[in-house]
PDB file of C-alpha atoms in Angstrom:
ATOM      1  CA  ASP R  51      47.871  81.457  32.732  1.00 68.00           C
ATOM      2  CA  VAL R  52      45.371  84.022  33.390  1.00 64.00           C
ATOM      3  CA  LYS R  53      45.999  87.235  31.814  1.00 90.00           C
ATOM      4  CA  VAL R  54      44.437  90.456  32.381  1.00 95.00           C
ATOM      5  CA  THR R  55      45.324  93.524  30.347  1.00 94.00           C
ATOM      6  CA  GLN R  56      44.511  97.002  30.607  1.00 95.00           C
ATOM      7  CA  SER R  57      44.789  99.483  27.547  1.00 90.00           C
ATOM      8  CA  SER R  58      47.368 101.867  28.881  1.00 91.00           C
ATOM      9  CA  ARG R  59      49.927 101.827  31.646  1.00 92.00           C
ATOM     10  CA  TYR R  60      50.096 105.758  31.959  1.00 95.00           C
ATOM     11  CA  LEU R  61      47.585 108.422  30.906  1.00 96.00           C
ATOM     12  CA  VAL R  62      47.434 112.077  31.090  1.00 97.00           C
ATOM     13  CA  LYS R  63      44.325 113.809  30.505  1.00 97.00           C
ATOM     14  CA  ARG R  64      42.755 117.378  30.983  1.00 97.00           C
ATOM     15  CA  THR R  65      39.846 118.157  33.313  1.00 97.00           C
ATOM     16  CA  GLY R  66      36.509 117.781  31.742  1.00 97.00           C
ATOM     17  CA  GLU R  67      37.581 115.365  29.231  1.00 97.00           C
ATOM     18  CA  LYS R  68      35.770 111.940  28.646  1.00 97.00           C
ATOM     19  CA  VAL R  69      38.325 109.062  29.723  1.00 97.00           C
ATOM     20  CA  PHE R  70      37.960 105.330  28.696  1.00 97.00           C
ATOM     21  CA  LEU R  71      40.109 102.695  30.569  1.00 97.00           C
ATOM     22  CA  GLU R  72      39.794  99.277  29.138  1.00 97.00           C
ATOM     23  CA  CYS R  73      40.273  95.956  30.584  1.00 97.00           C
ATOM     24  CA  VAL R  74      40.410  92.542  28.655  1.00 97.00           C
ATOM     25  CA  GLN R  75      40.755  89.121  30.334  1.00 96.00           C
ATOM     26  CA  ASP R  76      41.346  85.827  28.428  1.00 94.00           C
ATOM     27  CA  MET R  77      40.283  83.187  30.795  1.00 90.00           C
ATOM     28  CA  ASP R  78      36.509  83.256  30.421  1.00 92.00           C
ATOM     29  CA  HIS R  79      35.786  84.675  33.799  1.00 92.00           C
ATOM     30  CA  GLU R  80      32.256  85.770  34.799  1.00 91.00           C
ATOM     31  CA  ASN R  81      33.176  88.532  37.264  1.00 91.00           C
ATOM     32  CA  MET R  82      35.282  91.772  36.278  1.00 94.00           C
ATOM     33  CA  PHE R  83      36.193  94.545  38.781  1.00 95.00           C
ATOM     34  CA  TRP R  84      37.447  98.103  38.549  1.00 97.00           C
ATOM     35  CA  TYR R  85      39.384  99.397  41.592  1.00 97.00           C
ATOM     36  CA  ARG R  86      41.349 102.490  42.383  1.00 96.00           C
ATOM     37  CA  GLN R  87      44.493 102.804  44.501  1.00 94.00           C
ATOM     38  CA  ASP R  88      45.450 105.763  46.499  1.00 93.00           C
ATOM     39  CA  PRO R  89      48.247 106.120  49.091  1.00 87.00           C
ATOM     40  CA  GLY R  90      46.863 105.059  52.691  1.00 84.00           C
ATOM     41  CA  LEU R  91      43.460 104.092  51.312  1.00 86.00           C
ATOM     42  CA  GLY R  92      44.207 100.751  49.766  1.00 83.00           C
ATOM     43  CA  LEU R  93      42.314  99.192  46.866  1.00 92.00           C
ATOM     44  CA  ARG R  94      38.733 100.684  46.744  1.00 94.00           C
ATOM     45  CA  LEU R  95      35.985  99.022  44.461  1.00 94.00           C
ATOM     46  CA  ILE R  96      34.461 101.457  41.828  1.00 96.00           C
ATOM     47  CA  TYR R  97      32.257  99.026  39.865  1.00 96.00           C
ATOM     48  CA  PHE R  98      31.960  95.282  39.263  1.00 93.00           C
ATOM     49  CA  SER R  99      30.229  93.198  36.767  1.00 94.00           C
ATOM     50  CA  TYR R 100      29.220  89.571  37.253  1.00 90.00           C
ATOM     51  CA  ASP R 101      27.991  88.891  33.716  1.00 90.00           C
ATOM     52  CA  VAL R 102      27.659  90.425  30.226  1.00 92.00           C
ATOM     53  CA  LYS R 103      25.624  93.816  30.540  1.00 88.00           C
ATOM     54  CA  MET R 104      25.314  93.276  34.285  1.00 90.00           C
ATOM     55  CA  LYS R 105      26.984  96.051  36.491  1.00 93.00           C
ATOM     56  CA  GLU R 106      26.753  96.625  40.345  1.00 92.00           C
ATOM     57  CA  LYS R 107      27.951  99.824  42.093  1.00 93.00           C
ATOM     58  CA  GLY R 108      30.905  99.462  44.338  1.00 92.00           C
ATOM     59  CA  ASP R 109      32.027 101.494  47.260  1.00 91.00           C
ATOM     60  CA  ILE R 110      32.996 104.689  45.344  1.00 95.00           C
ATOM     61  CA  PRO R 111      30.973 104.855  41.957  1.00 96.00           C
ATOM     62  CA  GLU R 112      30.472 108.468  41.819  1.00 96.00           C
ATOM     63  CA  GLY R 113      31.831 110.127  38.703  1.00 96.00           C
ATOM     64  CA  TYR R 114      32.366 106.671  37.024  1.00 97.00           C
ATOM     65  CA  SER R 115      30.358 104.524  34.852  1.00 97.00           C
ATOM     66  CA  VAL R 116      30.983 101.102  33.182  1.00 97.00           C
ATOM     67  CA  SER R 117      30.316  99.074  30.130  1.00 96.00           C
ATOM     68  CA  ARG R 118      30.404  95.220  29.650  1.00 96.00           C
ATOM     69  CA  GLU R 119      29.294  94.398  26.104  1.00 94.00           C
ATOM     70  CA  LYS R 120      31.447  91.342  25.957  1.00 95.00           C
ATOM     71  CA  LYS R 121      32.218  88.796  28.557  1.00 95.00           C
ATOM     72  CA  GLU R 122      36.019  89.404  28.187  1.00 96.00           C
ATOM     73  CA  ARG R 123      36.007  93.353  28.331  1.00 97.00           C
ATOM     74  CA  PHE R 124      35.246  95.794  30.901  1.00 97.00           C
ATOM     75  CA  SER R 125      35.529  99.305  30.414  1.00 97.00           C
ATOM     76  CA  LEU R 126      35.680 102.162  32.932  1.00 97.00           C
ATOM     77  CA  ILE R 127      34.449 105.436  31.895  1.00 98.00           C
ATOM     78  CA  LEU R 128      35.028 108.850  33.492  1.00 97.00           C
ATOM     79  CA  GLU R 129      32.348 111.042  32.046  1.00 94.00           C
ATOM     80  CA  SER R 130      34.021 114.356  32.663  1.00 96.00           C
ATOM     81  CA  ALA R 131      37.501 113.843  34.235  1.00 97.00           C
ATOM     82  CA  SER R 132      38.376 115.746  37.350  1.00 97.00           C
ATOM     83  CA  THR R 133      41.485 116.216  39.192  1.00 97.00           C
ATOM     84  CA  ASN R 134      40.500 114.087  42.377  1.00 96.00           C
ATOM     85  CA  GLN R 135      40.372 111.160  40.021  1.00 97.00           C
ATOM     86  CA  THR R 136      44.125 111.152  39.603  1.00 97.00           C
ATOM     87  CA  SER R 137      44.836 107.595  40.569  1.00 97.00           C
ATOM     88  CA  MET R 138      46.146 104.193  40.060  1.00 96.00           C
ATOM     89  CA  TYR R 139      43.344 102.136  38.291  1.00 97.00           C
ATOM     90  CA  LEU R 140      43.434  98.534  38.683  1.00 97.00           C
ATOM     91  CA  CYS R 141      41.041  95.788  36.692  1.00 97.00           C
ATOM     92  CA  ALA R 142      40.437  92.317  37.999  1.00 95.00           C
ATOM     93  CA  SER R 143      38.572  89.305  37.111  1.00 94.00           C
ATOM     94  CA  SER R 144      37.662  86.007  38.838  1.00 90.00           C
ATOM     95  CA  GLN R 145      35.842  82.903  38.099  1.00 86.00           C
ATOM     96  CA  ARG R 146      32.339  82.162  39.688  1.00 79.00           C
ATOM     97  CA  LEU R 147      33.115  79.422  41.983  1.00 70.00           C
ATOM     98  CA  ALA R 148      30.400  78.448  44.591  1.00 62.00           C
ATOM     99  CA  GLY R 149      31.775  77.718  48.032  1.00 58.00           C
ATOM    100  CA  ALA R 150      35.501  78.396  47.158  1.00 60.00           C
ATOM    101  CA  GLY R 151      36.246  82.139  47.602  1.00 64.00           C
ATOM    102  CA  GLU R 152      37.086  83.400  44.218  1.00 82.00           C
ATOM    103  CA  THR R 153      40.557  84.446  43.500  1.00 88.00           C
ATOM    104  CA  GLN R 154      40.948  87.676  41.756  1.00 91.00           C
ATOM    105  CA  TYR R 155      43.579  88.168  38.991  1.00 93.00           C
ATOM    106  CA  PHE R 156      44.745  91.702  38.441  1.00 95.00           C
ATOM    107  CA  GLY R 157      45.854  93.629  35.426  1.00 95.00           C
ATOM    108  CA  PRO R 158      49.143  95.803  35.581  1.00 93.00           C
ATOM    109  CA  GLY R 159      47.256  98.969  36.486  1.00 94.00           C
ATOM    110  CA  THR R 160      46.827 102.266  34.686  1.00 96.00           C
ATOM    111  CA  ARG R 161      48.148 105.255  36.329  1.00 96.00           C
ATOM    112  CA  LEU R 162      45.970 108.512  35.458  1.00 97.00           C
ATOM    113  CA  LEU R 163      46.847 111.883  35.859  1.00 97.00           C
ATOM    114  CA  VAL R 164      44.066 114.482  35.359  1.00 97.00           C
ATOM    115  CA  LEU R 165      45.321 118.097  34.912  1.00 97.00           C
TER     116      LEU R 165
ATOM    117  CA  ILE E 107      31.395  99.731  53.655  1.00 68.00           C
ATOM    118  CA  LEU E 108      32.814  96.802  55.573  1.00 77.00           C
ATOM    119  CA  ASN E 109      35.834  97.556  57.959  1.00 87.00           C
ATOM    120  CA  VAL E 110      39.022  95.391  57.094  1.00 93.00           C
ATOM    121  CA  GLU E 111      42.007  96.759  58.843  1.00 94.00           C
ATOM    122  CA  GLN E 112      45.585  95.679  58.604  1.00 96.00           C
ATOM    123  CA  SER E 113      48.352  96.400  61.164  1.00 96.00           C
ATOM    124  CA  PRO E 114      51.227  97.593  60.955  1.00 96.00           C
ATOM    125  CA  GLN E 115      50.896  99.870  58.050  1.00 94.00           C
ATOM    126  CA  SER E 116      54.517  99.221  57.165  1.00 95.00           C
ATOM    127  CA  LEU E 117      57.368  97.353  58.639  1.00 95.00           C
ATOM    128  CA  HIS E 118      61.223  97.133  58.119  1.00 96.00           C
ATOM    129  CA  VAL E 119      63.043  93.919  59.032  1.00 97.00           C
ATOM    130  CA  GLN E 120      66.321  92.655  58.568  1.00 97.00           C
ATOM    131  CA  GLU E 121      67.050  89.795  56.311  1.00 97.00           C
ATOM    132  CA  GLY E 122      66.621  86.571  58.082  1.00 97.00           C
ATOM    133  CA  ASP E 123      64.103  87.781  60.504  1.00 97.00           C
ATOM    134  CA  SER E 124      60.726  86.253  60.891  1.00 96.00           C
ATOM    135  CA  THR E 125      57.730  88.439  60.911  1.00 96.00           C
ATOM    136  CA  ASN E 126      53.981  88.715  61.019  1.00 96.00           C
ATOM    137  CA  PHE E 127      51.210  90.719  60.628  1.00 94.00           C
ATOM    138  CA  THR E 128      47.530  91.103  60.971  1.00 97.00           C
ATOM    139  CA  CYS E 129      44.383  91.447  59.072  1.00 97.00           C
ATOM    140  CA  SER E 130      41.095  92.175  60.920  1.00 97.00           C
ATOM    141  CA  PHE E 131      37.564  91.774  59.449  1.00 95.00           C
ATOM    142  CA  PRO E 132      34.042  91.614  60.623  1.00 91.00           C
ATOM    143  CA  SER E 133      33.136  88.340  62.570  1.00 88.00           C
ATOM    144  CA  SER E 134      29.580  88.046  61.319  1.00 86.00           C
ATOM    145  CA  ASN E 135      28.626  86.542  57.896  1.00 85.00           C
ATOM    146  CA  PHE E 136      32.126  85.479  57.039  1.00 89.00           C
ATOM    147  CA  TYR E 137      32.570  83.628  53.445  1.00 89.00           C
ATOM    148  CA  ALA E 138      36.491  84.070  52.722  1.00 91.00           C
ATOM    149  CA  LEU E 139      39.637  85.724  53.399  1.00 94.00           C
ATOM    150  CA  HIS E 140      42.156  86.335  50.854  1.00 94.00           C
ATOM    151  CA  TRP E 141      45.901  87.450  50.956  1.00 96.00           C
ATOM    152  CA  TYR E 142      47.607  88.948  48.094  1.00 96.00           C
ATOM    153  CA  ARG E 143      51.078  90.321  47.694  1.00 97.00           C
ATOM    154  CA  TRP E 144      51.732  93.180  45.773  1.00 95.00           C
ATOM    155  CA  GLU E 145      55.264  94.072  44.533  1.00 94.00           C
ATOM    156  CA  THR E 146      56.097  97.363  43.314  1.00 89.00           C
ATOM    157  CA  ALA E 147      55.554  97.912  39.565  1.00 87.00           C
ATOM    158  CA  LYS E 148      53.723  94.477  39.304  1.00 90.00           C
ATOM    159  CA  SER E 149      50.148  93.435  39.637  1.00 92.00           C
ATOM    160  CA  PRO E 150      48.711  92.078  42.927  1.00 93.00           C
ATOM    161  CA  GLU E 151      48.987  88.198  43.077  1.00 94.00           C
ATOM    162  CA  ALA E 152      47.187  85.744  44.974  1.00 93.00           C
ATOM    163  CA  LEU E 153      48.815  84.189  48.091  1.00 96.00           C
ATOM    164  CA  PHE E 154      46.051  82.300  49.714  1.00 93.00           C
ATOM    165  CA  VAL E 155      42.230  81.895  50.156  1.00 92.00           C
ATOM    166  CA  MET E 156      40.903  80.732  53.320  1.00 93.00           C
ATOM    167  CA  THR E 157      37.285  79.883  53.989  1.00 90.00           C
ATOM    168  CA  LEU E 158      37.086  77.709  57.304  1.00 90.00           C
ATOM    169  CA  ASN E 159      37.692  78.846  60.990  1.00 92.00           C
ATOM    170  CA  GLY E 160      41.007  77.272  62.099  1.00 92.00           C
ATOM    171  CA  ASP E 161      42.325  77.151  58.416  1.00 93.00           C
ATOM    172  CA  GLU E 162      46.215  77.276  58.141  1.00 96.00           C
ATOM    173  CA  LYS E 163      47.712  77.741  54.721  1.00 96.00           C
ATOM    174  CA  LYS E 164      51.451  77.503  53.869  1.00 96.00           C
ATOM    175  CA  LYS E 165      53.454  78.379  50.761  1.00 94.00           C
ATOM    176  CA  GLY E 166      57.252  78.072  51.215  1.00 95.00           C
ATOM    177  CA  ARG E 167      58.245  80.311  53.988  1.00 97.00           C
ATOM    178  CA  ILE E 168      54.870  82.131  53.928  1.00 97.00           C
ATOM    179  CA  SER E 169      52.040  80.943  55.982  1.00 97.00           C
ATOM    180  CA  ALA E 170      48.635  82.294  57.142  1.00 98.00           C
ATOM    181  CA  THR E 171      46.135  81.290  59.930  1.00 97.00           C
ATOM    182  CA  LEU E 172      42.391  82.251  60.234  1.00 97.00           C
ATOM    183  CA  ASN E 173      40.106  83.000  63.112  1.00 97.00           C
ATOM    184  CA  THR E 174      36.611  83.750  61.744  1.00 95.00           C
ATOM    185  CA  LYS E 175      35.005  83.709  65.349  1.00 94.00           C
ATOM    186  CA  GLU E 176      37.114  86.803  66.470  1.00 94.00           C
ATOM    187  CA  GLY E 177      37.537  88.340  63.116  1.00 95.00           C
ATOM    188  CA  TYR E 178      41.190  88.028  62.400  1.00 96.00           C
ATOM    189  CA  SER E 179      43.993  86.532  60.192  1.00 97.00           C
ATOM    190  CA  TYR E 180      47.853  86.355  60.664  1.00 98.00           C
ATOM    191  CA  LEU E 181      50.369  86.233  57.609  1.00 98.00           C
ATOM    192  CA  TYR E 182      53.789  84.728  58.798  1.00 97.00           C
ATOM    193  CA  ILE E 183      57.082  85.077  56.964  1.00 97.00           C
ATOM    194  CA  LYS E 184      59.745  82.917  58.255  1.00 97.00           C
ATOM    195  CA  GLY E 185      63.384  84.113  57.615  1.00 97.00           C
ATOM    196  CA  SER E 186      62.463  87.017  55.448  1.00 97.00           C
ATOM    197  CA  GLN E 187      64.285  87.793  52.238  1.00 97.00           C
ATOM    198  CA  PRO E 188      64.850  90.858  50.224  1.00 96.00           C
ATOM    199  CA  GLU E 189      62.522  89.303  47.556  1.00 95.00           C
ATOM    200  CA  ASP E 190      59.703  89.338  50.123  1.00 96.00           C
ATOM    201  CA  SER E 191      59.683  93.109  50.061  1.00 97.00           C
ATOM    202  CA  ALA E 192      55.866  94.092  48.923  1.00 97.00           C
ATOM    203  CA  THR E 193      52.571  95.286  50.155  1.00 96.00           C
ATOM    204  CA  TYR E 194      50.641  92.428  51.586  1.00 97.00           C
ATOM    205  CA  LEU E 195      47.154  92.718  51.096  1.00 96.00           C
ATOM    206  CA  CYS E 196      44.027  90.892  52.690  1.00 96.00           C
ATOM    207  CA  ALA E 197      40.663  90.934  51.277  1.00 94.00           C
ATOM    208  CA  PHE E 198      37.311  89.920  52.920  1.00 92.00           C
ATOM    209  CA  ARG E 199      34.280  88.410  51.350  1.00 88.00           C
ATOM    210  CA  ASN E 200      30.951  88.117  53.319  1.00 84.00           C
ATOM    211  CA  SER E 201      28.395  85.890  52.755  1.00 81.00           C
ATOM    212  CA  GLY E 202      25.535  88.090  51.399  1.00 72.00           C
ATOM    213  CA  GLY E 203      25.334  89.697  48.129  1.00 62.00           C
ATOM    214  CA  TYR E 204      27.625  89.479  45.007  1.00 66.00           C
ATOM    215  CA  GLN E 205      30.976  87.930  44.493  1.00 68.00           C
ATOM    216  CA  LYS E 206      32.992  91.050  45.629  1.00 76.00           C
ATOM    217  CA  VAL E 207      35.581  91.642  48.362  1.00 85.00           C
ATOM    218  CA  THR E 208      36.673  94.551  50.690  1.00 90.00           C
ATOM    219  CA  PHE E 209      40.540  94.920  50.739  1.00 93.00           C
ATOM    220  CA  GLY E 210      42.503  96.305  53.654  1.00 94.00           C
ATOM    221  CA  THR E 211      44.890  99.230  53.247  1.00 93.00           C
ATOM    222  CA  GLY E 212      47.784  96.554  53.198  1.00 95.00           C
ATOM    223  CA  THR E 213      51.139  96.189  55.202  1.00 96.00           C
ATOM    224  CA  LYS E 214      54.153  97.347  53.302  1.00 96.00           C
ATOM    225  CA  LEU E 215      57.084  95.144  54.137  1.00 97.00           C
ATOM    226  CA  GLN E 216      60.809  96.155  53.415  1.00 97.00           C
ATOM    227  CA  VAL E 217      63.464  93.428  54.181  1.00 97.00           C
ATOM    228  CA  ILE E 218      66.812  95.115  54.469  1.00 96.00           C
ATOM    229  CA  PRO E 219      69.766  92.956  53.236  1.00 94.00           C
TER     230      PRO E 219
END
């Protein structure tokens, strides 16, 4: 069973704080993703990584950075949290499979409130 | 940013009714189309991945079809049950670039007992 875990389910931070969201997967997946989910907007990709130390911007990378020092761990960093970053953050991972359409496995989400 | 649309946004059906909803995606450079189910307070879980035009997939009372030429997929639920209540997400991957997908905004289904 694939397991994707996220460091916190709920988090409250103040504007301007540096925030770290951690994600760990136990299935040796190459690909890892960070999304945010907002009402009416669906899941939007912030950053993804297809290998250790590799990262690619998604559709909404502004205000975020990521780190992937180990294959199983993908961290999302809010350099200076702002109220418009209040959201649900979901991490996902997938195996790299040529020609098959890789299924993503999701963590439970972190609901972040920035005051 | 790719345009992936789902309709309707939300849906209420009576227990026992059958229902269906749509995912529209770009018809060029198709690679794969995924369906996920997202129940409240849980993580999204994969239902189907479809890669070929004309694909039909089935899991119990839920099935999906794919038309890559016109850029749409239908998800069908036969004899809806309260436990089918969830948001159903489709995700489109094109053939260029890296292994990322674009999600639709989802269809929220509520099955009324």
